[in-house]
PDB file of C-alpha atoms in Angstrom:
ATOM      1  CA  MET A 154     118.536  49.161 124.031  1.00 39.00           C
ATOM      2  CA  SER A 155     120.696  50.278 121.141  1.00 39.00           C
ATOM      3  CA  PHE A 156     119.915  53.277 118.898  1.00 39.00           C
ATOM      4  CA  THR A 157     120.845  53.681 115.283  1.00 43.00           C
ATOM      5  CA  ARG A 158     121.398  57.121 113.754  1.00 42.00           C
ATOM      6  CA  ARG A 159     117.896  56.887 112.288  1.00 43.00           C
ATOM      7  CA  ASN A 160     116.447  56.173 115.747  1.00 45.00           C
ATOM      8  CA  LEU A 161     118.160  59.257 117.136  1.00 41.00           C
ATOM      9  CA  LEU A 162     116.898  61.478 114.328  1.00 42.00           C
ATOM     10  CA  VAL A 163     113.317  60.276 114.789  1.00 41.00           C
ATOM     11  CA  LEU A 164     113.556  60.792 118.552  1.00 41.00           C
ATOM     12  CA  ALA A 165     114.987  64.297 118.108  1.00 42.00           C
ATOM     13  CA  ALA A 166     112.216  65.211 115.696  1.00 42.00           C
ATOM     14  CA  ALA A 167     109.571  63.920 118.089  1.00 43.00           C
ATOM     15  CA  ILE A 168     111.040  65.929 120.956  1.00 40.00           C
ATOM     16  CA  GLY A 169     111.172  69.004 118.742  1.00 41.00           C
ATOM     17  CA  ILE A 170     107.535  68.647 117.760  1.00 38.00           C
ATOM     18  CA  ALA A 171     106.477  68.174 121.346  1.00 40.00           C
ATOM     19  CA  ALA A 172     108.506  71.120 122.593  1.00 40.00           C
ATOM     20  CA  GLY A 173     107.801  73.431 119.681  1.00 39.00           C
ATOM     21  CA  PRO A 174     104.529  75.089 120.755  1.00 38.00           C
ATOM     22  CA  ALA A 175     105.642  75.390 124.363  1.00 34.00           C
ATOM     23  CA  THR A 176     108.823  77.216 123.443  1.00 33.00           C
ATOM     24  CA  ALA A 177     107.279  79.317 120.674  1.00 41.00           C
ATOM     25  CA  TYR A 178     104.387  80.766 122.712  1.00 50.00           C
ATOM     26  CA  ALA A 179     104.709  81.745 126.344  1.00 63.00           C
ATOM     27  CA  ALA A 180     101.402  81.579 128.210  1.00 77.00           C
ATOM     28  CA  ASP A 181     101.689  85.168 129.454  1.00 94.00           C
ATOM     29  CA  VAL A 182     102.597  86.711 126.089  1.00 97.00           C
ATOM     30  CA  LEU A 183      99.973  88.058 123.717  1.00 98.00           C
ATOM     31  CA  ASN A 184     101.234  87.645 120.151  1.00 98.00           C
ATOM     32  CA  VAL A 185     100.204  90.697 118.119  1.00 98.00           C
ATOM     33  CA  GLY A 186     100.570  91.484 114.424  1.00 98.00           C
ATOM     34  CA  ALA A 187     100.799  95.064 113.185  1.00 97.00           C
ATOM     35  CA  TYR A 188     101.262  96.855 109.887  1.00 91.00           C
ATOM     36  CA  PRO A 189     104.353  99.018 110.555  1.00 91.00           C
ATOM     37  CA  THR A 190     103.667 102.176 108.511  1.00 86.00           C
ATOM     38  CA  ASN A 191     100.240 103.312 109.663  1.00 89.00           C
ATOM     39  CA  PRO A 192     100.756 106.377 111.874  1.00 89.00           C
ATOM     40  CA  PRO A 193      99.299 107.509 114.209  1.00 92.00           C
ATOM     41  CA  PHE A 194      97.717 104.079 114.751  1.00 95.00           C
ATOM     42  CA  GLU A 195     100.973 102.089 114.648  1.00 95.00           C
ATOM     43  CA  TYR A 196     104.452 102.625 113.297  1.00 94.00           C
ATOM     44  CA  LYS A 197     108.052 101.824 114.131  1.00 95.00           C
ATOM     45  CA  ASN A 198     110.168 104.526 115.746  1.00 94.00           C
ATOM     46  CA  GLU A 199     113.860 105.069 115.043  1.00 94.00           C
ATOM     47  CA  SER A 200     114.847 102.292 117.445  1.00 95.00           C
ATOM     48  CA  GLY A 201     112.538  99.820 115.663  1.00 95.00           C
ATOM     49  CA  THR A 202     109.966  99.724 118.466  1.00 96.00           C
ATOM     50  CA  PHE A 203     106.254  99.936 117.710  1.00 98.00           C
ATOM     51  CA  GLU A 204     104.396 103.059 118.856  1.00 97.00           C
ATOM     52  CA  GLY A 205     100.957 104.491 118.188  1.00 96.00           C
ATOM     53  CA  PHE A 206      97.330 104.785 119.231  1.00 97.00           C
ATOM     54  CA  GLU A 207      96.504 101.099 118.779  1.00 98.00           C
ATOM     55  CA  VAL A 208      99.853 100.012 120.225  1.00 98.00           C
ATOM     56  CA  ASP A 209      98.995 101.847 123.452  1.00 98.00           C
ATOM     57  CA  ILE A 210      95.541 100.233 123.413  1.00 98.00           C
ATOM     58  CA  ILE A 211      96.752  96.656 122.985  1.00 98.00           C
ATOM     59  CA  ASN A 212      99.599  97.086 125.489  1.00 98.00           C
ATOM     60  CA  GLU A 213      97.197  98.415 128.126  1.00 98.00           C
ATOM     61  CA  ALA A 214      94.539  95.778 127.392  1.00 98.00           C
ATOM     62  CA  ALA A 215      97.147  93.012 127.631  1.00 98.00           C
ATOM     63  CA  LYS A 216      98.442  94.423 130.909  1.00 98.00           C
ATOM     64  CA  ARG A 217      94.927  94.331 132.351  1.00 98.00           C
ATOM     65  CA  ILE A 218      94.571  90.620 131.632  1.00 98.00           C
ATOM     66  CA  GLY A 219      97.999  89.824 133.070  1.00 97.00           C
ATOM     67  CA  MET A 220      99.928  89.550 129.809  1.00 98.00           C
ATOM     68  CA  THR A 221     102.699  91.320 127.923  1.00 98.00           C
ATOM     69  CA  THR A 222     102.773  91.836 124.164  1.00 98.00           C
ATOM     70  CA  ASP A 223     105.101  90.650 121.422  1.00 98.00           C
ATOM     71  CA  ILE A 224     104.321  92.740 118.324  1.00 98.00           C
ATOM     72  CA  ALA A 225     105.350  91.336 114.935  1.00 97.00           C
ATOM     73  CA  ASP A 226     105.840  93.401 111.780  1.00 96.00           C
ATOM     74  CA  LEU A 227     103.414  92.163 109.097  1.00 96.00           C
ATOM     75  CA  GLY A 228     101.972  93.500 105.852  1.00 91.00           C
ATOM     76  CA  PHE A 229      98.307  94.484 105.986  1.00 91.00           C
ATOM     77  CA  GLN A 230      97.044  91.534 103.932  1.00 91.00           C
ATOM     78  CA  ALA A 231      99.266  89.117 105.867  1.00 95.00           C
ATOM     79  CA  LEU A 232      97.485  90.023 109.107  1.00 97.00           C
ATOM     80  CA  PHE A 233      94.347  88.150 108.063  1.00 97.00           C
ATOM     81  CA  ALA A 234      96.167  84.886 107.310  1.00 96.00           C
ATOM     82  CA  ALA A 235      98.248  85.183 110.487  1.00 97.00           C
ATOM     83  CA  VAL A 236      95.135  85.558 112.643  1.00 98.00           C
ATOM     84  CA  SER A 237      93.212  82.790 110.864  1.00 96.00           C
ATOM     85  CA  SER A 238      96.101  80.343 111.275  1.00 96.00           C
ATOM     86  CA  ASN A 239      96.660  81.378 114.929  1.00 96.00           C
ATOM     87  CA  ARG A 240     100.223  82.480 114.208  1.00 97.00           C
ATOM     88  CA  ILE A 241      99.219  85.585 116.150  1.00 98.00           C
ATOM     89  CA  ASP A 242      96.491  86.155 118.732  1.00 98.00           C
ATOM     90  CA  VAL A 243      95.508  89.671 117.717  1.00 98.00           C
ATOM     91  CA  ALA A 244      95.894  91.982 114.722  1.00 98.00           C
ATOM     92  CA  ILE A 245      95.909  95.773 114.952  1.00 98.00           C
ATOM     93  CA  SER A 246      96.131  98.211 112.051  1.00 95.00           C
ATOM     94  CA  SER A 247      92.938 100.294 111.849  1.00 94.00           C
ATOM     95  CA  ILE A 248      91.055  97.158 110.776  1.00 96.00           C
ATOM     96  CA  THR A 249      87.404  97.823 110.031  1.00 94.00           C
ATOM     97  CA  ILE A 250      84.772  95.505 111.472  1.00 97.00           C
ATOM     98  CA  THR A 251      82.656  94.288 108.544  1.00 96.00           C
ATOM     99  CA  PRO A 252      79.914  91.651 108.161  1.00 95.00           C
ATOM    100  CA  GLU A 253      82.063  89.821 105.606  1.00 95.00           C
ATOM    101  CA  ARG A 254      85.055  89.608 107.956  1.00 97.00           C
ATOM    102  CA  LEU A 255      82.850  88.507 110.853  1.00 97.00           C
ATOM    103  CA  LYS A 256      81.937  85.363 108.929  1.00 97.00           C
ATOM    104  CA  THR A 257      85.408  83.906 109.504  1.00 97.00           C
ATOM    105  CA  LEU A 258      86.992  86.136 112.169  1.00 98.00           C
ATOM    106  CA  SER A 259      86.144  87.671 115.527  1.00 98.00           C
ATOM    107  CA  PHE A 260      86.458  91.278 116.667  1.00 98.00           C
ATOM    108  CA  THR A 261      86.315  92.972 120.022  1.00 98.00           C
ATOM    109  CA  GLN A 262      83.935  95.873 120.461  1.00 98.00           C
ATOM    110  CA  PRO A 263      85.024  98.904 118.403  1.00 98.00           C
ATOM    111  CA  TYR A 264      87.238 101.615 119.867  1.00 98.00           C
ATOM    112  CA  TYR A 265      87.500 104.099 116.973  1.00 96.00           C
ATOM    113  CA  ASP A 266      85.070 105.548 114.410  1.00 93.00           C
ATOM    114  CA  SER A 267      86.364 106.488 110.975  1.00 90.00           C
ATOM    115  CA  ASP A 268      85.405 107.526 107.471  1.00 89.00           C
ATOM    116  CA  MET A 269      87.277 107.107 104.208  1.00 92.00           C
ATOM    117  CA  GLY A 270      88.314 109.957 101.973  1.00 94.00           C
ATOM    118  CA  ILE A 271      89.394 110.792  98.441  1.00 97.00           C
ATOM    119  CA  ALA A 272      92.840 112.388  98.491  1.00 97.00           C
ATOM    120  CA  THR A 273      94.680 114.135  95.666  1.00 98.00           C
ATOM    121  CA  LYS A 274      97.478 116.589  95.110  1.00 97.00           C
ATOM    122  CA  THR A 275      96.486 120.025  96.352  1.00 96.00           C
ATOM    123  CA  ASP A 276      96.456 121.491  92.832  1.00 96.00           C
ATOM    124  CA  SER A 277      94.468 118.617  91.284  1.00 97.00           C
ATOM    125  CA  ALA A 278      91.244 119.374  89.427  1.00 97.00           C
ATOM    126  CA  ILE A 279      89.675 116.363  91.183  1.00 97.00           C
ATOM    127  CA  ASN A 280      87.367 117.605  93.924  1.00 96.00           C
ATOM    128  CA  THR A 281      84.590 115.014  94.181  1.00 94.00           C
ATOM    129  CA  GLU A 282      83.885 111.379  93.444  1.00 95.00           C
ATOM    130  CA  ALA A 283      82.370 112.369  90.081  1.00 95.00           C
ATOM    131  CA  ASP A 284      85.744 113.760  88.982  1.00 97.00           C
ATOM    132  CA  LEU A 285      87.372 110.305  89.183  1.00 97.00           C
ATOM    133  CA  LYS A 286      85.960 109.222  85.814  1.00 97.00           C
ATOM    134  CA  GLY A 287      88.841 108.168  83.559  1.00 97.00           C
ATOM    135  CA  LYS A 288      91.351 108.494  86.414  1.00 97.00           C
ATOM    136  CA  ILE A 289      93.768 106.058  88.101  1.00 98.00           C
ATOM    137  CA  VAL A 290      92.801 105.439  91.711  1.00 98.00           C
ATOM    138  CA  GLY A 291      95.228 104.004  94.274  1.00 98.00           C
ATOM    139  CA  VAL A 292      94.258 101.893  97.298  1.00 97.00           C
ATOM    140  CA  LEU A 293      95.858  99.845 100.063  1.00 94.00           C
ATOM    141  CA  SER A 294      95.502  96.204  99.029  1.00 94.00           C
ATOM    142  CA  GLY A 295      93.088  94.249 101.209  1.00 91.00           C
ATOM    143  CA  SER A 296      91.548  97.359 102.755  1.00 92.00           C
ATOM    144  CA  THR A 297      87.939  98.513 102.840  1.00 91.00           C
ATOM    145  CA  GLY A 298      89.104 101.364 100.608  1.00 95.00           C
ATOM    146  CA  GLU A 299      89.964  98.812  97.932  1.00 96.00           C
ATOM    147  CA  THR A 300      86.546  97.193  98.316  1.00 94.00           C
ATOM    148  CA  TRP A 301      84.775 100.551  97.987  1.00 95.00           C
ATOM    149  CA  VAL A 302      86.769 101.552  94.897  1.00 96.00           C
ATOM    150  CA  LYS A 303      86.274  98.232  93.111  1.00 95.00           C
ATOM    151  CA  ASN A 304      82.537  98.352  93.856  1.00 95.00           C
ATOM    152  CA  HIS A 305      82.362 101.793  92.223  1.00 95.00           C
ATOM    153  CA  GLN A 306      84.864 101.331  89.388  1.00 95.00           C
ATOM    154  CA  ALA A 307      82.463 100.176  86.681  1.00 94.00           C
ATOM    155  CA  ALA A 308      79.710 102.688  87.443  1.00 93.00           C
ATOM    156  CA  ASP A 309      82.034 105.663  87.943  1.00 93.00           C
ATOM    157  CA  GLY A 310      84.404 104.813  85.086  1.00 96.00           C
ATOM    158  CA  TYR A 311      87.831 104.762  86.733  1.00 96.00           C
ATOM    159  CA  SER A 312      90.458 103.910  84.133  1.00 97.00           C
ATOM    160  CA  ASP A 313      92.442 101.729  86.554  1.00 97.00           C
ATOM    161  CA  VAL A 314      92.771 100.719  90.209  1.00 97.00           C
ATOM    162  CA  LYS A 315      96.276 100.212  91.615  1.00 97.00           C
ATOM    163  CA  GLY A 316      96.844  98.281  94.837  1.00 97.00           C
ATOM    164  CA  TYR A 317      99.753  99.011  97.230  1.00 96.00           C
ATOM    165  CA  ASP A 318     101.340  97.020 100.021  1.00 91.00           C
ATOM    166  CA  THR A 319     101.801 100.058 102.269  1.00 89.00           C
ATOM    167  CA  GLN A 320     100.035 103.377 102.749  1.00 89.00           C
ATOM    168  CA  GLN A 321     103.384 105.136 102.437  1.00 90.00           C
ATOM    169  CA  ASN A 322     103.977 103.741  98.945  1.00 95.00           C
ATOM    170  CA  LEU A 323     100.430 104.657  97.953  1.00 97.00           C
ATOM    171  CA  LEU A 324     100.844 108.263  99.052  1.00 96.00           C
ATOM    172  CA  LEU A 325     104.322 108.569  97.529  1.00 97.00           C
ATOM    173  CA  ASP A 326     102.896 107.503  94.159  1.00 98.00           C
ATOM    174  CA  LEU A 327     100.029 109.967  94.606  1.00 98.00           C
ATOM    175  CA  SER A 328     102.526 112.750  95.275  1.00 97.00           C
ATOM    176  CA  ALA A 329     104.602 111.677  92.236  1.00 97.00           C
ATOM    177  CA  GLY A 330     101.528 111.658  89.978  1.00 97.00           C
ATOM    178  CA  ARG A 331     101.569 107.923  89.280  1.00 98.00           C
ATOM    179  CA  VAL A 332      97.980 107.744  90.511  1.00 98.00           C
ATOM    180  CA  ASP A 333      95.441 110.560  90.265  1.00 98.00           C
ATOM    181  CA  ALA A 334      93.724 109.943  93.586  1.00 98.00           C
ATOM    182  CA  ALA A 335      93.898 107.709  96.657  1.00 98.00           C
ATOM    183  CA  VAL A 336      91.001 106.309  98.648  1.00 97.00           C
ATOM    184  CA  SER A 337      91.848 105.364 102.226  1.00 94.00           C
ATOM    185  CA  ASP A 338      90.998 106.025 105.859  1.00 90.00           C
ATOM    186  CA  ILE A 339      91.029 109.735 106.641  1.00 89.00           C
ATOM    187  CA  PRO A 340      92.882 109.751 110.016  1.00 85.00           C
ATOM    188  CA  GLY A 341      95.969 107.990 108.666  1.00 85.00           C
ATOM    189  CA  MET A 342      96.088 110.165 105.553  1.00 88.00           C
ATOM    190  CA  GLN A 343      95.658 113.399 107.487  1.00 83.00           C
ATOM    191  CA  TYR A 344      98.462 112.398 109.829  1.00 83.00           C
ATOM    192  CA  SER A 345     100.754 111.779 106.842  1.00 85.00           C
ATOM    193  CA  PHE A 346      99.708 115.056 105.214  1.00 88.00           C
ATOM    194  CA  GLN A 347     101.239 117.015 108.094  1.00 81.00           C
ATOM    195  CA  LYS A 348     104.551 116.258 106.359  1.00 85.00           C
ATOM    196  CA  MET A 349     103.359 115.710 102.781  1.00 91.00           C
ATOM    197  CA  LYS A 350     102.143 119.259 102.217  1.00 90.00           C
ATOM    198  CA  ASP A 351     101.272 118.703  98.556  1.00 94.00           C
ATOM    199  CA  LEU A 352      98.443 116.275  99.369  1.00 94.00           C
ATOM    200  CA  VAL A 353      94.958 116.865 100.758  1.00 93.00           C
ATOM    201  CA  VAL A 354      91.679 115.055 101.405  1.00 92.00           C
ATOM    202  CA  LYS A 355      89.174 116.490  98.921  1.00 95.00           C
ATOM    203  CA  GLN A 356      86.036 114.537  99.834  1.00 93.00           C
ATOM    204  CA  ARG A 357      84.912 112.590 102.897  1.00 88.00           C
ATOM    205  CA  ILE A 358      83.150 109.274 102.224  1.00 92.00           C
ATOM    206  CA  LYS A 359      80.750 108.593 105.099  1.00 87.00           C
ATOM    207  CA  THR A 360      81.026 104.877 105.833  1.00 88.00           C
ATOM    208  CA  GLY A 361      80.268 104.431 109.530  1.00 90.00           C
ATOM    209  CA  GLU A 362      83.444 102.340 109.793  1.00 91.00           C
ATOM    210  CA  GLN A 363      84.664 101.257 113.203  1.00 96.00           C
ATOM    211  CA  TYR A 364      87.951  99.624 114.200  1.00 97.00           C
ATOM    212  CA  GLY A 365      88.361  96.713 116.612  1.00 98.00           C
ATOM    213  CA  LEU A 366      90.961  94.166 117.665  1.00 98.00           C
ATOM    214  CA  MET A 367      90.846  91.306 115.134  1.00 98.00           C
ATOM    215  CA  MET A 368      91.214  87.712 116.341  1.00 98.00           C
ATOM    216  CA  SER A 369      90.536  84.199 115.105  1.00 98.00           C
ATOM    217  CA  LYS A 370      86.944  82.970 115.311  1.00 96.00           C
ATOM    218  CA  ASP A 371      85.923  82.679 118.978  1.00 93.00           C
ATOM    219  CA  HIS A 372      89.497  83.064 120.254  1.00 97.00           C
ATOM    220  CA  PRO A 373      89.707  82.100 123.966  1.00 97.00           C
ATOM    221  CA  LEU A 374      91.019  85.574 124.888  1.00 98.00           C
ATOM    222  CA  LEU A 375      88.324  87.493 122.985  1.00 98.00           C
ATOM    223  CA  GLY A 376      86.081  88.010 126.012  1.00 98.00           C
ATOM    224  CA  LYS A 377      88.937  89.022 128.307  1.00 98.00           C
ATOM    225  CA  LEU A 378      90.303  91.616 125.890  1.00 98.00           C
ATOM    226  CA  ASN A 379      86.813  92.920 125.224  1.00 98.00           C
ATOM    227  CA  ASP A 380      86.239  93.333 128.965  1.00 98.00           C
ATOM    228  CA  ALA A 381      89.571  95.161 129.231  1.00 98.00           C
ATOM    229  CA  LEU A 382      88.416  97.626 126.560  1.00 98.00           C
ATOM    230  CA  THR A 383      85.164  98.177 128.465  1.00 98.00           C
ATOM    231  CA  ALA A 384      87.130  98.979 131.615  1.00 98.00           C
ATOM    232  CA  MET A 385      89.422 101.326 129.670  1.00 98.00           C
ATOM    233  CA  LYS A 386      86.395 103.212 128.374  1.00 98.00           C
ATOM    234  CA  LYS A 387      84.765 103.442 131.805  1.00 98.00           C
ATOM    235  CA  ASP A 388      87.859 104.781 133.597  1.00 98.00           C
ATOM    236  CA  GLY A 389      88.840 107.230 130.825  1.00 98.00           C
ATOM    237  CA  THR A 390      92.032 105.453 129.750  1.00 98.00           C
ATOM    238  CA  LEU A 391      90.916 105.041 126.134  1.00 98.00           C
ATOM    239  CA  ALA A 392      89.876 108.702 125.934  1.00 97.00           C
ATOM    240  CA  ALA A 393      93.303 109.705 127.274  1.00 97.00           C
ATOM    241  CA  ILE A 394      95.075 107.575 124.665  1.00 97.00           C
ATOM    242  CA  HIS A 395      92.954 109.258 121.959  1.00 93.00           C
ATOM    243  CA  LYS A 396      93.900 112.702 123.284  1.00 92.00           C
ATOM    244  CA  LYS A 397      97.588 111.733 123.299  1.00 93.00           C
ATOM    245  CA  TRP A 398      97.696 110.640 119.641  1.00 92.00           C
ATOM    246  CA  PHE A 399      95.106 112.855 117.940  1.00 87.00           C
ATOM    247  CA  GLY A 400      95.391 115.977 120.065  1.00 79.00           C
ATOM    248  CA  THR A 401      91.617 116.224 120.523  1.00 79.00           C
ATOM    249  CA  ASP A 402      88.969 114.779 122.802  1.00 89.00           C
ATOM    250  CA  ALA A 403      87.091 111.798 121.404  1.00 89.00           C
ATOM    251  CA  PRO A 404      83.426 112.641 120.671  1.00 87.00           C
ATOM    252  CA  ALA A 405      81.193 111.717 123.601  1.00 92.00           C
ATOM    253  CA  ASP A 406      79.039 109.454 121.413  1.00 91.00           C
ATOM    254  CA  SER A 407      81.973 107.697 119.743  1.00 92.00           C
ATOM    255  CA  SER A 408      83.079 104.092 120.211  1.00 96.00           C
ATOM    256  CA  THR A 409      86.251 105.412 121.876  1.00 97.00           C
ATOM    257  CA  VAL A 410      84.123 106.504 124.822  1.00 97.00           C
ATOM    258  CA  LYS A 411      80.942 104.422 124.764  1.00 97.00           C
ATOM    259  CA  GLU A 412      80.778 100.756 125.730  1.00 98.00           C
ATOM    260  CA  MET A 413      79.672  98.808 122.640  1.00 97.00           C
ATOM    261  CA  PRO A 414      78.348  95.278 122.107  1.00 96.00           C
ATOM    262  CA  LEU A 415      80.603  92.503 120.880  1.00 96.00           C
ATOM    263  CA  PRO A 416      80.193  92.388 117.072  1.00 97.00           C
ATOM    264  CA  LYS A 417      78.280  89.405 115.727  1.00 92.00           C
ATOM    265  CA  ALA A 418      78.193  87.958 112.230  1.00 84.00           C
TER     266      ALA A 418
END
């Protein structure tokens, strides 16, 4: 049989297509996406390696199901598309479990309880939600903070809402006075405020938010990772990880300690 150049190109392409998925995804590697500037939940250290509360959680959970992790650096909004398209198996980045997200995505049981907060410069006259009338409010694009702000914008009279690709850029603009206030998750902001001394959380917004591992709808590893989290709660591993990164014991009635049901839409 003789082959023309065209025959060879077609054959090479076919081989590439057949081999592609096998070479791109090893069976024992859990592909994880993470937003890289979200301390203490996840961030990159000086060597470019991911560290943080959720990094320790996913590494330990993966280990318990016989896998290692490969953590990719993705923007917060990009995590949702990457999970939906199965480019990654799991997304971490203090992602709140919501009824809207559960329509198209799956989550493990929660492992952290959080509220949002309104942050300003320490000397700002803004102290409560009512003081935001006529002000510019900054949010992380794609976050539940953005949803909350946009739902309240018309009634509370904010002059503008500015979206940011990273929490760091949001807080830098808050410090520089380019926005009057920021609405975001309290733990991440308080961690950043240890270094950004001119910023403070002025009001807590009780939301009942809980974070879980986000995966595509009915991902085949959902049950295994959920069981790993249950085991980590029962043997105290999750509580120890919380103590390591937040310096305090997790509340006894929190999702960090208590086994929780798998979220349903």
